[in-house]
Coordinates of N, CA, C and O in Angstrom, one line a residue:
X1078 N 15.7 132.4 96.6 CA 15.8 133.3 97.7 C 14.7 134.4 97.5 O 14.5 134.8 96.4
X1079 N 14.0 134.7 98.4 CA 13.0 135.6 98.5 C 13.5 137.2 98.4 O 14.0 137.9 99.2
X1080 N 13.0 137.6 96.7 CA 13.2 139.1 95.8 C 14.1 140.1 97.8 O 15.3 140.5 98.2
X1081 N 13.2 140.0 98.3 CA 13.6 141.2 99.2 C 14.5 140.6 100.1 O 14.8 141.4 100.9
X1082 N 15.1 139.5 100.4 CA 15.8 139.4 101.0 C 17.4 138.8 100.3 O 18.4 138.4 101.0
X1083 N 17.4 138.7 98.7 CA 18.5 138.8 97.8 C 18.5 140.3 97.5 O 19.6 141.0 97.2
X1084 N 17.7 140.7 97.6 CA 18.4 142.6 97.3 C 19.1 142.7 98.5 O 20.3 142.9 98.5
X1085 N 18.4 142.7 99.4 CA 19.5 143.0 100.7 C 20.8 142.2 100.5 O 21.9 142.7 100.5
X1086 N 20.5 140.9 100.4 CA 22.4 140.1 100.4 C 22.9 140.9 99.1 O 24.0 141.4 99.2
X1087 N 22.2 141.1 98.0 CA 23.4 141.5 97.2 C 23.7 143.2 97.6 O 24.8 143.7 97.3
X1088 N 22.5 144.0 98.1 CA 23.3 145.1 98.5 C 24.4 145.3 99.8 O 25.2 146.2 99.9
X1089 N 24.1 144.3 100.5 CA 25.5 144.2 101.2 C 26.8 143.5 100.7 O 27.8 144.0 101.2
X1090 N 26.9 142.6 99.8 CA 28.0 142.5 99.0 C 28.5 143.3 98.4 O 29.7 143.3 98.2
X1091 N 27.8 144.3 97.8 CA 28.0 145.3 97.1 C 28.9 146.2 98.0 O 30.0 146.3 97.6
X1092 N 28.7 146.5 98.7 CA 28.7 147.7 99.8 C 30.2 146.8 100.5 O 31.3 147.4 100.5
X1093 N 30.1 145.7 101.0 CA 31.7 145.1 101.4 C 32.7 145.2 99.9 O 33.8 145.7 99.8
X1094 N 32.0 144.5 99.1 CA 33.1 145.0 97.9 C 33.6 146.2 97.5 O 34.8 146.1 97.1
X1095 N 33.0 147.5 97.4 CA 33.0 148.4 97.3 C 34.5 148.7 98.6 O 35.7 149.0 98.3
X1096 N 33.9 148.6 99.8 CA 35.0 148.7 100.8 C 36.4 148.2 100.8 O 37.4 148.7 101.3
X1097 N 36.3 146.6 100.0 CA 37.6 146.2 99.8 C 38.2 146.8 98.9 O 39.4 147.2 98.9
X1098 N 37.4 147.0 97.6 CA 37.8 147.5 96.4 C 39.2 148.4 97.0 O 40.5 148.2 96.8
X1099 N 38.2 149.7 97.9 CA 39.2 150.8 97.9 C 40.2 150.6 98.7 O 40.9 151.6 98.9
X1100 N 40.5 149.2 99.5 CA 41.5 149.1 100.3 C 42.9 148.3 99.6 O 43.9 147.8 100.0
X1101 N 42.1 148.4 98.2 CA 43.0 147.4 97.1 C 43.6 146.1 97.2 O 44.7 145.7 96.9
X1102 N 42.2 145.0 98.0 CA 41.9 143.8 97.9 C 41.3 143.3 96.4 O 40.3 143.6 95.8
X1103 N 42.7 142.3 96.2 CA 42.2 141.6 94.9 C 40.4 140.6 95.2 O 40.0 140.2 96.3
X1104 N 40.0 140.6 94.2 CA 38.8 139.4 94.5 C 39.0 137.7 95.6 O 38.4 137.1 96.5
X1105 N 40.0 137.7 95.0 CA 40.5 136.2 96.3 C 41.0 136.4 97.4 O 41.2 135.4 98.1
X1106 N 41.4 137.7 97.7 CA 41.7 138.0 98.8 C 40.6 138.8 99.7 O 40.9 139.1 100.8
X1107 N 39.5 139.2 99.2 CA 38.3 139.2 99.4 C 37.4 138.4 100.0 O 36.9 138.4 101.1
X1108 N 37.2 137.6 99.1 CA 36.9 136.3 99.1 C 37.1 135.4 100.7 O 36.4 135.1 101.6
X1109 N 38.5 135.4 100.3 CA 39.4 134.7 101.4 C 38.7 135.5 103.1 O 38.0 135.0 104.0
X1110 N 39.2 136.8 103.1 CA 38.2 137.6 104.0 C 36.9 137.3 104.6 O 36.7 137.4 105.8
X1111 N 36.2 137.0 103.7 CA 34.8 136.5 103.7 C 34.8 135.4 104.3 O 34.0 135.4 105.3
X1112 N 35.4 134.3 104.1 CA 35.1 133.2 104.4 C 35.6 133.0 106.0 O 35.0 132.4 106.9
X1113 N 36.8 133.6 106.2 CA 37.3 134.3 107.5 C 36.4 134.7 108.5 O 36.5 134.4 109.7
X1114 N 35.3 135.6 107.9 CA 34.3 136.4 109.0 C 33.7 135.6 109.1 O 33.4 135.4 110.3
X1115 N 33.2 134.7 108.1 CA 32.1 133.7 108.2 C 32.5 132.6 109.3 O 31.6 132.0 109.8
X1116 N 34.0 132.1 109.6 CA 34.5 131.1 110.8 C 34.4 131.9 111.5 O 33.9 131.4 112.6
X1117 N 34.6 133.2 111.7 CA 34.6 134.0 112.9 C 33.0 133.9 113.7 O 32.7 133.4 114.8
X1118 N 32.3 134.5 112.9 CA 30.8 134.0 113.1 C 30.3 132.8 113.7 O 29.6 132.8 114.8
X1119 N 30.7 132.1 113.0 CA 30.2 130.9 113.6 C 31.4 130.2 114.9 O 31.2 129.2 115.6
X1120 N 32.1 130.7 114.9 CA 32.6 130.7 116.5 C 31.8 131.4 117.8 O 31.6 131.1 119.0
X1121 N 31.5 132.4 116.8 CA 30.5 133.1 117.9 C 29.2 132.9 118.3 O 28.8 133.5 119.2
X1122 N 28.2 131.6 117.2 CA 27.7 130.9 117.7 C 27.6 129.8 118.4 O 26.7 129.5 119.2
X1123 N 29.0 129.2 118.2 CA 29.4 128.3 119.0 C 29.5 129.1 120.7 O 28.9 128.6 121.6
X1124 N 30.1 130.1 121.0 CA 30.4 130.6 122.4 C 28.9 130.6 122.5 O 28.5 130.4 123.6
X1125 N 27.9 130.8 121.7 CA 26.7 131.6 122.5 C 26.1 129.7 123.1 O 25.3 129.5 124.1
X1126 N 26.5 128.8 122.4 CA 26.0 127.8 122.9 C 26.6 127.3 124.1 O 25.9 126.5 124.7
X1127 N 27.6 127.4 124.6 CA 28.3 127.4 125.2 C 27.7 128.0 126.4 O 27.1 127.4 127.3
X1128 N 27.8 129.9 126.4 CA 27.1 130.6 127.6 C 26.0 129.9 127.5 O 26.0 128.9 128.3
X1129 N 24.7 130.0 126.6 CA 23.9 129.4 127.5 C 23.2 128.0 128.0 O 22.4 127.8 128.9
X1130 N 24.0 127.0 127.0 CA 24.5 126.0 128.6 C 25.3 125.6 129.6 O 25.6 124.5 130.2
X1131 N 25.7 126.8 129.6 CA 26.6 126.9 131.0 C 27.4 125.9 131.5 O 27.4 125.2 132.5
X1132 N 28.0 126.0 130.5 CA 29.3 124.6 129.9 C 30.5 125.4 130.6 O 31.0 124.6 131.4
X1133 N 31.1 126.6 130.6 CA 32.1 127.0 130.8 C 32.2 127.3 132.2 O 31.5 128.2 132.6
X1134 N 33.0 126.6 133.0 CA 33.6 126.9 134.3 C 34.4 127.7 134.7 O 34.8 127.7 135.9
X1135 N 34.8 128.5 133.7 CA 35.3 130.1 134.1 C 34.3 131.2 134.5 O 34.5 132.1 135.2
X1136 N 33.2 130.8 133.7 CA 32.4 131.9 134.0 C 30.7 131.7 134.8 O 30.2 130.6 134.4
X1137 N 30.1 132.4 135.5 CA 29.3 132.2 136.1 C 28.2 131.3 135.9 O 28.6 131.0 134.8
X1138 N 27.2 130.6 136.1 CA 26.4 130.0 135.3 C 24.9 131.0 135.4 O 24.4 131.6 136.4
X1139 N 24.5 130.8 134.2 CA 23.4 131.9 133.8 C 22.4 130.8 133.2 O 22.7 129.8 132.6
X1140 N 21.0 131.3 133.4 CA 20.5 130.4 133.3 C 20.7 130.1 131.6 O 21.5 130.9 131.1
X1141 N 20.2 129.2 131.0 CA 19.9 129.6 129.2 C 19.1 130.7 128.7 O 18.2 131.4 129.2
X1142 N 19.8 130.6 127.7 CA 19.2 132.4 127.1 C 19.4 132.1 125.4 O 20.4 132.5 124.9
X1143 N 18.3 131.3 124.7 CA 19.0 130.6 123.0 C 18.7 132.0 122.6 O 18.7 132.0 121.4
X1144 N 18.5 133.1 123.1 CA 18.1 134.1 122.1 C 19.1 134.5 121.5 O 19.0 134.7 120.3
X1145 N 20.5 134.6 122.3 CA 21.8 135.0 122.0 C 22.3 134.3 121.0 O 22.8 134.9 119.9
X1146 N 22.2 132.5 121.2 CA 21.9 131.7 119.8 C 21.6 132.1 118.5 O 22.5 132.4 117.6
X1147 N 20.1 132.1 118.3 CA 19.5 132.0 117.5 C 20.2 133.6 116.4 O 20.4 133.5 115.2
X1148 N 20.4 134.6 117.2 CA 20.9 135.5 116.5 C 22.3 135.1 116.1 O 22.6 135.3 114.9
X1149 N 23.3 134.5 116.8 CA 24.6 134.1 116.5 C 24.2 133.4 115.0 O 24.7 133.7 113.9
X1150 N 23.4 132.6 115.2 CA 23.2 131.5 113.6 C 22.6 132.4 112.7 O 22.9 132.0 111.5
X1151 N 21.8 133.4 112.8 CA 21.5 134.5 111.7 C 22.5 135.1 111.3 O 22.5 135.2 110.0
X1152 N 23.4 135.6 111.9 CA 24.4 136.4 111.3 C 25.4 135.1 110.7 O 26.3 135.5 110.1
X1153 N 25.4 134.0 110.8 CA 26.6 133.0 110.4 C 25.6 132.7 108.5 O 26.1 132.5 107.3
X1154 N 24.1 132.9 109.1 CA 23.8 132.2 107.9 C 23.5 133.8 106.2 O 23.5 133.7 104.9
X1155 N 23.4 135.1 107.4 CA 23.6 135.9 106.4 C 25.0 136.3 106.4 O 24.7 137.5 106.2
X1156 N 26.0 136.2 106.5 CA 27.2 135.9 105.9 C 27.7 135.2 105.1 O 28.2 135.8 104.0
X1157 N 27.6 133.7 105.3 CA 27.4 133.1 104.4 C 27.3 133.3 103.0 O 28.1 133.0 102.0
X1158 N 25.8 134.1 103.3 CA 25.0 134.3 101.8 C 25.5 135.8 101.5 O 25.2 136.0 100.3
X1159 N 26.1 136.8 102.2 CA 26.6 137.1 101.5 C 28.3 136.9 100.6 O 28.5 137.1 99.4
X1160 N 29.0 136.4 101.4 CA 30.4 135.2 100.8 C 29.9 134.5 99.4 O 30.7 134.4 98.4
X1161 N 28.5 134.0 99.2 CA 28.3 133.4 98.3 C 28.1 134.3 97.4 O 28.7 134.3 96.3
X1162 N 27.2 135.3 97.6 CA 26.9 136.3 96.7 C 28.2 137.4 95.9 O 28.3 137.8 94.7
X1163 N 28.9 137.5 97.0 CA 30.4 137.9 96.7 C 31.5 137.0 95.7 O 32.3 137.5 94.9
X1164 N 31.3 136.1 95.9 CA 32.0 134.7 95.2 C 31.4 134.7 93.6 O 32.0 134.6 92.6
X1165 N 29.9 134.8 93.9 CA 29.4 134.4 92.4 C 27.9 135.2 92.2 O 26.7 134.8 92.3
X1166 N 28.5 136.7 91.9 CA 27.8 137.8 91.6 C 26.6 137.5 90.6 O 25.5 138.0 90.8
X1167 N 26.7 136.8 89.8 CA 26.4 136.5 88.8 C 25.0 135.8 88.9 O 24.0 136.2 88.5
X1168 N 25.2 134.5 89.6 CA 24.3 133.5 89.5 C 24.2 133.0 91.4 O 24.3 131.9 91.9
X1169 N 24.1 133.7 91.7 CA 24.3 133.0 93.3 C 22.9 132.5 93.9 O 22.9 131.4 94.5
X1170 N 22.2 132.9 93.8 CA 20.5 132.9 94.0 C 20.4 131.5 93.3 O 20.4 130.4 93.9
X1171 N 20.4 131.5 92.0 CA 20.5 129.9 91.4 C 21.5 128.7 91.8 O 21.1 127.5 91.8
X1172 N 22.8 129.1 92.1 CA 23.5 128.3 92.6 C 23.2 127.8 94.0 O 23.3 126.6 94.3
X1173 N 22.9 128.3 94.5 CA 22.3 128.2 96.1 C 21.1 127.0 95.7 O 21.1 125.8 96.2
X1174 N 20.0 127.5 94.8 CA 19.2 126.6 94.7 C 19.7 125.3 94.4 O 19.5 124.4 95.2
X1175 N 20.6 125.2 93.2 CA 21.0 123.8 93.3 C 21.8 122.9 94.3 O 21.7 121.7 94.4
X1176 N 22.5 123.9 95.1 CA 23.2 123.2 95.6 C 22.0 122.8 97.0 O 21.9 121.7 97.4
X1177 N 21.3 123.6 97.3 CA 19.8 123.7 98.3 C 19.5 121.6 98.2 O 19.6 120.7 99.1
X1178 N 19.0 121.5 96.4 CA 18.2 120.6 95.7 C 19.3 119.5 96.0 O 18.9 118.5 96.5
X1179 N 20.5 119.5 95.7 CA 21.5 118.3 95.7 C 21.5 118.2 96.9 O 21.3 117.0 97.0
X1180 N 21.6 118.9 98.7 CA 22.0 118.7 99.5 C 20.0 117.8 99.9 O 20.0 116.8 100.6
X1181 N 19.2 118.0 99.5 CA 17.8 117.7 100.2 C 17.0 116.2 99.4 O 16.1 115.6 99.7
X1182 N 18.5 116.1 97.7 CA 18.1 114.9 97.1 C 18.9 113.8 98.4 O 18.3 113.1 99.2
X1183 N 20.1 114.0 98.2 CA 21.3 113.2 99.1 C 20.5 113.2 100.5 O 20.0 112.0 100.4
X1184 N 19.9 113.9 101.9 CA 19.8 113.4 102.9 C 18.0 113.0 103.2 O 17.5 112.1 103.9
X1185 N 17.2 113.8 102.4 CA 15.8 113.2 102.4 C 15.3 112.4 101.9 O 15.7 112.1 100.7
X1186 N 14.5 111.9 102.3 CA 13.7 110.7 101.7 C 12.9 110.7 99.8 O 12.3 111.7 99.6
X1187 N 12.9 109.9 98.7 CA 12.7 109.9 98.0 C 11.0 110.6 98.1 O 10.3 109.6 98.4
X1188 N 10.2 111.7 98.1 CA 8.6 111.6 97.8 C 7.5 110.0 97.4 O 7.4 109.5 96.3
X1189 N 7.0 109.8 98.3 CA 5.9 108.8 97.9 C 5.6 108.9 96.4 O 5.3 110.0 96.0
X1190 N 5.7 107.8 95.3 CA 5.0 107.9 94.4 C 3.5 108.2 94.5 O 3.2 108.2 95.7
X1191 N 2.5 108.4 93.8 CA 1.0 108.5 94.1 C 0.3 107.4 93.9 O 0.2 107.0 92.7
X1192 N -0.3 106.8 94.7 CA -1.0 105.4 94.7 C -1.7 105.7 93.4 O -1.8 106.7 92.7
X1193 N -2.3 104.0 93.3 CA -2.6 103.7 91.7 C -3.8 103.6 92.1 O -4.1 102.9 93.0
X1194 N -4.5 104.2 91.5 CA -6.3 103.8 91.5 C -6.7 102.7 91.4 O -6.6 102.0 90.4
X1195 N -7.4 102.4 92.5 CA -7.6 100.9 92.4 C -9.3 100.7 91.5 O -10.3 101.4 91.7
X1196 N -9.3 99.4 90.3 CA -10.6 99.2 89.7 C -11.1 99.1 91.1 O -10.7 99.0 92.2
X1197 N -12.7 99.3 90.3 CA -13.8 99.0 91.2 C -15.0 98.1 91.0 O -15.9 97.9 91.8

């Protein structure tokens, strides 16, 4: 994760922990929380795909607008990273990596070996 943009996820976990702390949320019910906002979130990506392809026949049709999108999936995906950072204060930045590396061994393609120099 890029230095300035793990300071920010962990000073926002900090700053949500801090707030549960004083509402006298244990850590798994924290947690639990987290993971909560984080479906919440991503429901609200889902509606934004929804408005703007004008899938819903309750409401008007508007042309497409992914902008509303694109921000719905930012906040699903710093969420997330903060839940993770919350979860595992410790090592989250590295855990992420691996888990990054196991998800991109399992669906990508193996790297080309490097051809062999052919004599001449």
């Amino acid at each position: 994760m890029n230095p300035s943009v793990r300071q920010t996820i962990e000073a926002l976990a900090r700053h949500f922990d801090d707030h549960d702390d004083q509402l006298g949320l244990t850590p798994h019910e924290q947690w639990t929380l987290q993971v909560l906002k984080l479906a919440e979130e991503t429901g609200e990506a889902a509606q934004a795909v929804i408005g703007a392809r004008g899938t819903n026949p309750r409401k008007k049709h508007i042309p497409a607008d992914w902008s509303d999108v694109h921000a719905e999936v930012a906040d699903v995906v710093i969420t997330g990273l903060v839940a993770l950072q919350r979860m595992r204060p410790d090592d989250a930045a590295a855990y992420l990596r691996e888990q990054l590396a196991s998800k991109a061994e399992k669906f990508l393609p193996a790297p080309a070996a490097p051809a062999e120099p052919r004599a001449v």
